[in-house]
Short mmCIF file of C-alpha atoms in Angstrom, two decimals:
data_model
loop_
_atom_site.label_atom_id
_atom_site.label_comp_id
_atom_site.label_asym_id
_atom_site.label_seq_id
_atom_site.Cartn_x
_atom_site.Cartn_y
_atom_site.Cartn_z
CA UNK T 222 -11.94 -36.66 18.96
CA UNK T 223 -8.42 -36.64 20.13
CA UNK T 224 -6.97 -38.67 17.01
CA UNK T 225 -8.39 -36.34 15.07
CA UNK T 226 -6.27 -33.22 16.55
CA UNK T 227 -3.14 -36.02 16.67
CA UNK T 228 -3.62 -36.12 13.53
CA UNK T 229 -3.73 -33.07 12.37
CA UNK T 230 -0.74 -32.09 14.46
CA UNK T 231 1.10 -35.14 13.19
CA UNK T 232 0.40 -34.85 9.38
CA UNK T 233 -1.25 -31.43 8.64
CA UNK T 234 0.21 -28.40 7.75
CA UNK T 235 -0.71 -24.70 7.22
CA UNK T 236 -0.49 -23.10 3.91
CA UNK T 237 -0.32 -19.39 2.99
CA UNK T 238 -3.69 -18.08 3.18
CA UNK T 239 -4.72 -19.92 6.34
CA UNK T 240 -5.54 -23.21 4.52
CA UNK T 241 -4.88 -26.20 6.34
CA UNK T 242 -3.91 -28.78 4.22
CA UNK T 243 -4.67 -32.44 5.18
CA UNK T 244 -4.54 -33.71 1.72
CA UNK T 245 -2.56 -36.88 3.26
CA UNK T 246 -5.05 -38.28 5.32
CA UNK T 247 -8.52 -36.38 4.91
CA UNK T 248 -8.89 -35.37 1.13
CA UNK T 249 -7.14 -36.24 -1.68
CA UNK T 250 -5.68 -39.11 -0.24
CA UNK T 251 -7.62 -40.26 2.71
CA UNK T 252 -6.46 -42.97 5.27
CA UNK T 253 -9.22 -45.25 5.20
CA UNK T 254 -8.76 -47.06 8.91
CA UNK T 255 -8.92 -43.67 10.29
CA UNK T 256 -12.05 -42.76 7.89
CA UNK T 257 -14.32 -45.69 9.41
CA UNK T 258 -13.38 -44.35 13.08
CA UNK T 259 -14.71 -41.29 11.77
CA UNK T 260 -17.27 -42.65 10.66
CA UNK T 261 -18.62 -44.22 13.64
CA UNK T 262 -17.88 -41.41 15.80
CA UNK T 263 -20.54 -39.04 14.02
CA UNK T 264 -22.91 -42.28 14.36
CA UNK T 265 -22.16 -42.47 18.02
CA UNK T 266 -21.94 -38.58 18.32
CA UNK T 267 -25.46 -38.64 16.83
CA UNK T 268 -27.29 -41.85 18.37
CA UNK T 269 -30.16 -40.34 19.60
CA UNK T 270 -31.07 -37.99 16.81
CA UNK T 271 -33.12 -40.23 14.90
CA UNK T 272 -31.46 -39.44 11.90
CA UNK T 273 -32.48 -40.67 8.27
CA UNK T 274 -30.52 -39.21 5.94
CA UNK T 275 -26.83 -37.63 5.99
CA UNK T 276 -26.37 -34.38 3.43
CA UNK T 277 -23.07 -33.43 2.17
CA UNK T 278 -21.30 -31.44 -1.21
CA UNK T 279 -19.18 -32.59 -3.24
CA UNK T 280 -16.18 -33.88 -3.47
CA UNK T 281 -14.20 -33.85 -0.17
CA UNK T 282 -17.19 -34.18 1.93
CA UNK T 283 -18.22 -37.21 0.27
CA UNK T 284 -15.95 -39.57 1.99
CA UNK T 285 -16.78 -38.73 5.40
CA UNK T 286 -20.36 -38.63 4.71
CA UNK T 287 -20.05 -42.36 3.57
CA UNK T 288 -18.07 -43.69 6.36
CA UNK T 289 -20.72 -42.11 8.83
CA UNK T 290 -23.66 -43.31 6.56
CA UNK T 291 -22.42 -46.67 7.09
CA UNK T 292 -22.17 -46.60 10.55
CA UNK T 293 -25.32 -45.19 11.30
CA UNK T 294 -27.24 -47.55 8.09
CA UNK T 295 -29.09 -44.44 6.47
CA UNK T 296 -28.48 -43.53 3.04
CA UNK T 297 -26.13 -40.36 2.32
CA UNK T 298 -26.78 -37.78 -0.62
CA UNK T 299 -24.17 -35.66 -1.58
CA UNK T 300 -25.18 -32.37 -3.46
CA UNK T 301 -23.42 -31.35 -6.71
CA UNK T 302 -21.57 -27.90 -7.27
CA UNK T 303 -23.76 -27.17 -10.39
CA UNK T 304 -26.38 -28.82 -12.47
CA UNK T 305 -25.20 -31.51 -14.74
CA UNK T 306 -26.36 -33.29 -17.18
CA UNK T 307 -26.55 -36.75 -15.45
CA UNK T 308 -29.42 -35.02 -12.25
CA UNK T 309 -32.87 -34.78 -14.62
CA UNK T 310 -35.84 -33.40 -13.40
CA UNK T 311 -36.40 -30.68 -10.57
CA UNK T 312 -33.78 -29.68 -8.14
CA UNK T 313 -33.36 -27.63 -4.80
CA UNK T 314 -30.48 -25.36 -5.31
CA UNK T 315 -28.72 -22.74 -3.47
CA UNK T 316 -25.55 -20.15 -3.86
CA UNK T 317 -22.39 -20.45 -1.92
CA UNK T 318 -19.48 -18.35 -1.89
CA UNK T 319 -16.07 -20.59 -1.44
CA UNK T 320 -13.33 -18.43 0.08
CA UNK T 321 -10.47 -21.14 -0.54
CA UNK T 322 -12.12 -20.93 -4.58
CA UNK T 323 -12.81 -17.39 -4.21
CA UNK T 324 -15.68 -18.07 -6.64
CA UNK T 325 -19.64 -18.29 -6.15
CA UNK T 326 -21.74 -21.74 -6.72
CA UNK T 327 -24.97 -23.36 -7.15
CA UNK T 328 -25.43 -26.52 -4.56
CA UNK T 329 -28.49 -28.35 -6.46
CA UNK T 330 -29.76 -31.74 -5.21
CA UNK T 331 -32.51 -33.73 -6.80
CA UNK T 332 -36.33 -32.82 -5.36
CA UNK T 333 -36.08 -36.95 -5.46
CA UNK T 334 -33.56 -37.37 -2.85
CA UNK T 335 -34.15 -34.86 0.03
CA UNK T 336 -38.14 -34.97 1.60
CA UNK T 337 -40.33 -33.52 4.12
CA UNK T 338 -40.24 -36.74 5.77
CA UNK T 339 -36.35 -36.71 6.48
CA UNK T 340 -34.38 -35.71 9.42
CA UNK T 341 -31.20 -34.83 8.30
CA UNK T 342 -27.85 -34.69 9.44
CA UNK T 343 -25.24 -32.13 7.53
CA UNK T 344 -21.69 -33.46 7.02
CA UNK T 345 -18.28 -32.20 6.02
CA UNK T 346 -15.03 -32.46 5.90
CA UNK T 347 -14.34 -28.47 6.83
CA UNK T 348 -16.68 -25.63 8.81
CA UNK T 349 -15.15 -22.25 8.33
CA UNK T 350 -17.42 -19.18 8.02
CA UNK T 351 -20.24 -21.97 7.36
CA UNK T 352 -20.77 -21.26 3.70
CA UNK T 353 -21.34 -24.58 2.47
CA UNK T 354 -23.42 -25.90 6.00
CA UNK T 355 -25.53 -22.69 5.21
CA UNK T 356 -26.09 -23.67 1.33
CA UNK T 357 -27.12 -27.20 2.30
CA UNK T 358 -29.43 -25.59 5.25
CA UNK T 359 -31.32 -23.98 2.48
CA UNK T 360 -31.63 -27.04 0.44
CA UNK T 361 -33.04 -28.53 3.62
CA UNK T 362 -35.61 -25.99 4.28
CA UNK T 363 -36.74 -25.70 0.38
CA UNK T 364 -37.58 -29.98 0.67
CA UNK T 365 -39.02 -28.82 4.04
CA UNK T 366 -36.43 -31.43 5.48
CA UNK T 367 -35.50 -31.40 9.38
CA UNK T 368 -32.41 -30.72 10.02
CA UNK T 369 -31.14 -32.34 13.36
CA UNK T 370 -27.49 -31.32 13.00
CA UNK T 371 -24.31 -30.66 11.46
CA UNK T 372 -20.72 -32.15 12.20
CA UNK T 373 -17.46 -31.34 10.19
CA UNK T 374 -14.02 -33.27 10.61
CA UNK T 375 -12.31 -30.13 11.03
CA UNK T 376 -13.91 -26.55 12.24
CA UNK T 377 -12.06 -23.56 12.21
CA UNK T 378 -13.27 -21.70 15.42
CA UNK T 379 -11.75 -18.50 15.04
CA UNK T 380 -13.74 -18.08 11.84
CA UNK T 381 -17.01 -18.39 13.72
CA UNK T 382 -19.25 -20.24 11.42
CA UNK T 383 -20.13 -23.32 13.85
CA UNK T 384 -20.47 -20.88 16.37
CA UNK T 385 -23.41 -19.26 14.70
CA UNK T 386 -25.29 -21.94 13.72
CA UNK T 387 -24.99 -22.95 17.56
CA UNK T 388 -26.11 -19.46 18.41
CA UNK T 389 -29.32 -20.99 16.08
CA UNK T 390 -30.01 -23.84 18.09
CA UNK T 391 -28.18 -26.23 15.91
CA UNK T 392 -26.54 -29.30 17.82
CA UNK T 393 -22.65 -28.93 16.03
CA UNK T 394 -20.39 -31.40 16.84
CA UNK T 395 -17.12 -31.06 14.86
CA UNK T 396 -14.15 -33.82 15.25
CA UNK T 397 -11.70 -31.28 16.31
CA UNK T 398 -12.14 -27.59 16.71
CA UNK T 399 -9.15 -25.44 16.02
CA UNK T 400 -9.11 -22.11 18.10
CA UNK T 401 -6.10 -20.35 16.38
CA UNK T 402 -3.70 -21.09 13.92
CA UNK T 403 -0.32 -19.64 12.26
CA UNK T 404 1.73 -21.30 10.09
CA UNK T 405 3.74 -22.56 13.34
CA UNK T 406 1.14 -23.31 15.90
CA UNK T 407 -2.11 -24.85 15.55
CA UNK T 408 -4.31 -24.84 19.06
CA UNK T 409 -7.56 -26.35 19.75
CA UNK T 410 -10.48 -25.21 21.44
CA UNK T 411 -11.12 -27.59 24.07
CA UNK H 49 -22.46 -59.44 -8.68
CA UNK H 50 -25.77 -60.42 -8.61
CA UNK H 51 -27.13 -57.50 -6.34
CA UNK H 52 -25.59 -54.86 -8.71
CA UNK H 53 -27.63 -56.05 -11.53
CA UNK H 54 -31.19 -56.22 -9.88
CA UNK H 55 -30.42 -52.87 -8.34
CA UNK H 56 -29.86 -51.52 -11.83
CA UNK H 57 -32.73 -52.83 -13.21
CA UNK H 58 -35.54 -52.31 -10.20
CA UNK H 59 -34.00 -48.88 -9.46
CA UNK H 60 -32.09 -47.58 -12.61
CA UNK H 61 -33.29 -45.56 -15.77
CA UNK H 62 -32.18 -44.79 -19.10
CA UNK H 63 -32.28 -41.16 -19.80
CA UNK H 64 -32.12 -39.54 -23.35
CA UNK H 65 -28.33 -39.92 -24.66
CA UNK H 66 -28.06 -43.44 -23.15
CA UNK H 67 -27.31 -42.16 -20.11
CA UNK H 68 -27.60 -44.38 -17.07
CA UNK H 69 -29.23 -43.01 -14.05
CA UNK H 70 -28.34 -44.38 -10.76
CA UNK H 71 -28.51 -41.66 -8.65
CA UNK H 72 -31.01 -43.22 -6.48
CA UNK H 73 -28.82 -45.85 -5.02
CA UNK H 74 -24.86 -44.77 -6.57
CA UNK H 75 -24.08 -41.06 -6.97
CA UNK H 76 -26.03 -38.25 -5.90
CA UNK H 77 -27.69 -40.61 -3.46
CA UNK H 78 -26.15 -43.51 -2.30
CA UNK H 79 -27.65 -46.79 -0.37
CA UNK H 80 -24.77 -47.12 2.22
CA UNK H 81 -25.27 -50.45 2.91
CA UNK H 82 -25.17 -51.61 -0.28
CA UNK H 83 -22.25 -49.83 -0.83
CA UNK H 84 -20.56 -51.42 2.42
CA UNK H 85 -20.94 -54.93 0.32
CA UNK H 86 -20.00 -52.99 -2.94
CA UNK H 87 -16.65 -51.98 -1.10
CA UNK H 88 -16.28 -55.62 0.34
CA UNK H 89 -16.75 -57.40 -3.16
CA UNK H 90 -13.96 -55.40 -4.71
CA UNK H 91 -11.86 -56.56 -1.81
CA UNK H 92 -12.91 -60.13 -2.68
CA UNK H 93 -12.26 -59.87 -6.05
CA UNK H 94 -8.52 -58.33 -6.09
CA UNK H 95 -7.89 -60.29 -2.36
CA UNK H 96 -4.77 -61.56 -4.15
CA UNK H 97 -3.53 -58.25 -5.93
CA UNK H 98 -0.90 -56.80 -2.84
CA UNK H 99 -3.01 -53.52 -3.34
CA UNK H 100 -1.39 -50.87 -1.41
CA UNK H 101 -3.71 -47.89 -2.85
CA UNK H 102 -7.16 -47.51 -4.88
CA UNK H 103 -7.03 -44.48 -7.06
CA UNK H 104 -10.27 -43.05 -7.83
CA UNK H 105 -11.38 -40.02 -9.88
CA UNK H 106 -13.90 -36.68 -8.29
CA UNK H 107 -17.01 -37.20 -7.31
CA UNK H 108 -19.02 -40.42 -8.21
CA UNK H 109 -16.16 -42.49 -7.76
CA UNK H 110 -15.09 -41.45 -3.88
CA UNK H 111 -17.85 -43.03 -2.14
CA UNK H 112 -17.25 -46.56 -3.96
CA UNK H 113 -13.23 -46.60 -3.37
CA UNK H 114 -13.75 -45.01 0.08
CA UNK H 115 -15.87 -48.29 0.52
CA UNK H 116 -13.01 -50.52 -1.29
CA UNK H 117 -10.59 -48.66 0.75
CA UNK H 118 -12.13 -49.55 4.36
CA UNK H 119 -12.89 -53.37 2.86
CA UNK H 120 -8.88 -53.49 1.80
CA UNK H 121 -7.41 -51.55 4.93
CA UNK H 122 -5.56 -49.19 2.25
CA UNK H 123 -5.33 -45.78 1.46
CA UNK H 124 -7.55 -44.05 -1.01
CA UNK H 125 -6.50 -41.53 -3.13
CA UNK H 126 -9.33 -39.42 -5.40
CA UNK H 127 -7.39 -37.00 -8.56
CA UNK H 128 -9.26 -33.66 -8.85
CA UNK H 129 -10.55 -32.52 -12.16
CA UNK H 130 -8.63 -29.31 -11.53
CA UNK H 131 -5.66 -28.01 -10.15
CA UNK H 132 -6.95 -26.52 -6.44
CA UNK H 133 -5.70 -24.12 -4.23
CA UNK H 134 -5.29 -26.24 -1.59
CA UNK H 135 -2.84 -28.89 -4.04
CA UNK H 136 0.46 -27.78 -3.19
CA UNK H 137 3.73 -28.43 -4.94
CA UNK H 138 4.00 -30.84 -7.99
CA UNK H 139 1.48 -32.91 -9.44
CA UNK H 140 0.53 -36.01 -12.03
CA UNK H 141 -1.66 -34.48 -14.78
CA UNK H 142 -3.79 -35.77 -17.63
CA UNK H 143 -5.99 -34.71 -19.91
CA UNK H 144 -9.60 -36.82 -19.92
CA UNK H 145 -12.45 -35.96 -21.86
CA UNK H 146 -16.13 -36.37 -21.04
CA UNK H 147 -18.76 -37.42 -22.82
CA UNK H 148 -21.28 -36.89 -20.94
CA UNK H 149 -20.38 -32.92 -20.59
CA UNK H 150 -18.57 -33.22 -23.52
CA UNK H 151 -15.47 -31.55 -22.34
CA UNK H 152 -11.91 -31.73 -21.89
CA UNK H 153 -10.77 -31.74 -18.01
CA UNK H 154 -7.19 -32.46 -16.38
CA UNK H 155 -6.76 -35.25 -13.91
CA UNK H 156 -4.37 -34.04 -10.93
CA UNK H 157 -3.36 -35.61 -8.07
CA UNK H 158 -0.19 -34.80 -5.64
CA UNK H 159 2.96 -36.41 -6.21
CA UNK H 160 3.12 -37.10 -2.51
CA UNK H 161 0.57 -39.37 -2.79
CA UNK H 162 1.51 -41.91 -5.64
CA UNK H 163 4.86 -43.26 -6.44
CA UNK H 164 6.69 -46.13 -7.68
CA UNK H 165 6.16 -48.25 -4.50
CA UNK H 166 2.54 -48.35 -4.58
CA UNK H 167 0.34 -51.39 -6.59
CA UNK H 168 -2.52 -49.46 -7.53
CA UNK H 169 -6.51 -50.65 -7.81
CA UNK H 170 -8.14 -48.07 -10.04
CA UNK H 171 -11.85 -47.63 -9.09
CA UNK H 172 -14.70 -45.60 -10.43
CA UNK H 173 -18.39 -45.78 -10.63
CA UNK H 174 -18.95 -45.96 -14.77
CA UNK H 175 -16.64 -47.72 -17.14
CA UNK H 176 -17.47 -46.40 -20.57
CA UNK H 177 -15.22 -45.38 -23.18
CA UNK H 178 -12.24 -45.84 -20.70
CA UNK H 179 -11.47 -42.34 -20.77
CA UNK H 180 -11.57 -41.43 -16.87
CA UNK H 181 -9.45 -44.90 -16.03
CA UNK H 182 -6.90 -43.81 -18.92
CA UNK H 183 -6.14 -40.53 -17.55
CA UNK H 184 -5.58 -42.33 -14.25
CA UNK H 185 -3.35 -45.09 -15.62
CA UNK H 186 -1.19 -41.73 -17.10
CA UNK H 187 -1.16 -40.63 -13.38
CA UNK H 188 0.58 -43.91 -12.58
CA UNK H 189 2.96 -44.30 -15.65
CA UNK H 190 3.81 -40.66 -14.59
CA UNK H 191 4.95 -42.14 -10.86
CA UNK H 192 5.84 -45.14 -11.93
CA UNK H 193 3.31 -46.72 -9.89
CA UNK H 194 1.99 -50.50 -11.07
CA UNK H 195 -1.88 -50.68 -11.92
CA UNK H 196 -3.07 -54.29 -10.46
CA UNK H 197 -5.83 -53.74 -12.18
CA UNK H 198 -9.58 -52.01 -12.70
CA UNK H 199 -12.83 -52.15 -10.58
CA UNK H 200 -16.04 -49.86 -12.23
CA UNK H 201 -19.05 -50.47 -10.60
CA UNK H 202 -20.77 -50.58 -13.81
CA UNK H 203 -19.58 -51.27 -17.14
CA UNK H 204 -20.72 -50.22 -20.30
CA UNK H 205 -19.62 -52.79 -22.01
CA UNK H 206 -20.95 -51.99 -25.90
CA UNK H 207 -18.79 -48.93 -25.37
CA UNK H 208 -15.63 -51.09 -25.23
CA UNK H 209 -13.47 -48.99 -23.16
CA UNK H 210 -13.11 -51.71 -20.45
CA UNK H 211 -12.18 -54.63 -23.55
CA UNK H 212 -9.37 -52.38 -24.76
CA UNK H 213 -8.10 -52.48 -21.18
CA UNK H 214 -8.65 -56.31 -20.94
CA UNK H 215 -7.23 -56.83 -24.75
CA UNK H 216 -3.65 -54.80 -22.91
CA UNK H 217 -3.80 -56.95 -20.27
CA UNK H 218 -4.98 -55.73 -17.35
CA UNK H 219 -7.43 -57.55 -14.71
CA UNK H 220 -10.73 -55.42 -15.32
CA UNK H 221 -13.39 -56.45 -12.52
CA UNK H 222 -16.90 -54.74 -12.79
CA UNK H 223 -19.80 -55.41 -11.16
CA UNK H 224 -21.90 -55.06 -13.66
CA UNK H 225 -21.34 -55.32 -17.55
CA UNK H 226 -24.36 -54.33 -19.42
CA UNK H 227 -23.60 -55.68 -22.57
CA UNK H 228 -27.05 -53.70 -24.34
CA UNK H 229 -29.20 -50.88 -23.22
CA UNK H 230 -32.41 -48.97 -25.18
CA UNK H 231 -34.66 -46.51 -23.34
CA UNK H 232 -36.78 -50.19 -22.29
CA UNK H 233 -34.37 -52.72 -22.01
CA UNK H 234 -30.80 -53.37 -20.11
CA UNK H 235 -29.32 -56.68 -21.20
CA UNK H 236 -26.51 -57.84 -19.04
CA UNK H 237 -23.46 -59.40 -20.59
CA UNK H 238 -22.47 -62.95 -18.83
#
């Protein structure tokens, strides 16, 4: 999606640590014409998947998980980074490590919300090593769930993660894929 | 709004500690068309307001102002319950407590991202005590940004948190007020 790489050339911006921070049009504040192009993008990316439900994780996936679920009229679920008080009942979880965080997790998501009878598509904002896709994947396969696919806004090649999963089988289809990056040059894979 | 109300009462339940579960339809899961007209009924309601951002609060309350945000063709901006790596520089703080987890959190959000030019619509999904739309409003005093007013999609309103904000002055817009609520019965305020 080339406004996606204009955009990230045009407003993003690489912290120490190799974080790229987008905070001014992806998370924290999000630009919300660009979100709905986003949005229908993974729909049209994902047309012929037959999918019926979109999974993400909380928080900065949840936008982008919206804007597609509305162009593509399934419902989205977003899973939670530990159990709280408000999810009752029985839940799938799963650990994930978050580099950026440097700390471990539980993804949980109610037994209610994720069945054998959906065919899932796994959205986020970023795929780096593929911690969080891989956490959701096991949700998936505990609700014996299909998964049909995964697309992130933003994947981080040169840390490999998508590339595994489409070593899998996995369809991936990120918005922009980003093959190197310093803190003076960003290039995409193309 | 009509829709908000039968959707609470054919698809909502009242958990021990008169909590309100939604997460079939509003968090955790979310019924994306429905919350396409939830985003387009804010926009109705503050059509007049000169909104130039919605500030929302980590995690319920993304997918609703994402929604608002799209409707309104302005940015959205969500505050993090923490201070995160990948928030650089300066930031608004403030200190909210929850009652449902019954602790204390900060409210951050990026001082690039609010200042005294913008008219802000704050949006969550609960209004309850007021204590998540306070901290925000101290995130605007803080950039000197005006509040045109509130949007929750539900209201609690025997908790009185959204009153106080109407007894101030400000334009307080929810979808839903439930004016009474027992483990069998939610009585909607008109």
């Amino acid at each position: 999606m080339r406004m996606m790489e204009e955009k990230i050339l045009s407003e993003g911006s690489v912290l120490p640590g190799g974080i790229l921070k987008v905070g001014s049009f992806l998370n924290q504040q999000i630009d919300t014409c660009f979100l709905k192009e986003i949005g229908e993008e993974i729909a049209r990316l994902f047309s012929n998947d037959h999918v019926t439900k979109i999974l993400t994780i909380e928080s900065s996936g949840i936008a982008i998980a919206a804007a597609a679920g509305i162009a593509m009229g399934v419902p989205m679920v977003f899973a939670k980074k530990h159990k709280s008080s408000n999810v009752d009942g029985e839940v799938y979880s799963a650990l994930v490590h978050s580099f950026t965080k440097n700390t471990d997790y539980n993804v949980v998501v109610s037994r209610d919300y994720l069945t054998g009878a959906d065919r899932v598509l796994l959205v986020d904002d970023f795929l780096a090593a593929g911690n969080a896709f891989n956490g959701l994947l096991e949700l998936c396969r505990q609700a014996g769930a299909e998964v049909v696919g995964f697309s992130a806004a933003i994947e981080k090649g040169f840390q490999r993660g998508g590339d595994k999963l489409r070593e899998k089988g996995y369809k991936v289809e990120s918005l922009a894929v980003i093959g190197s990056m310093t803190d003076s040059e960003i290039v995409f894979r193309t």
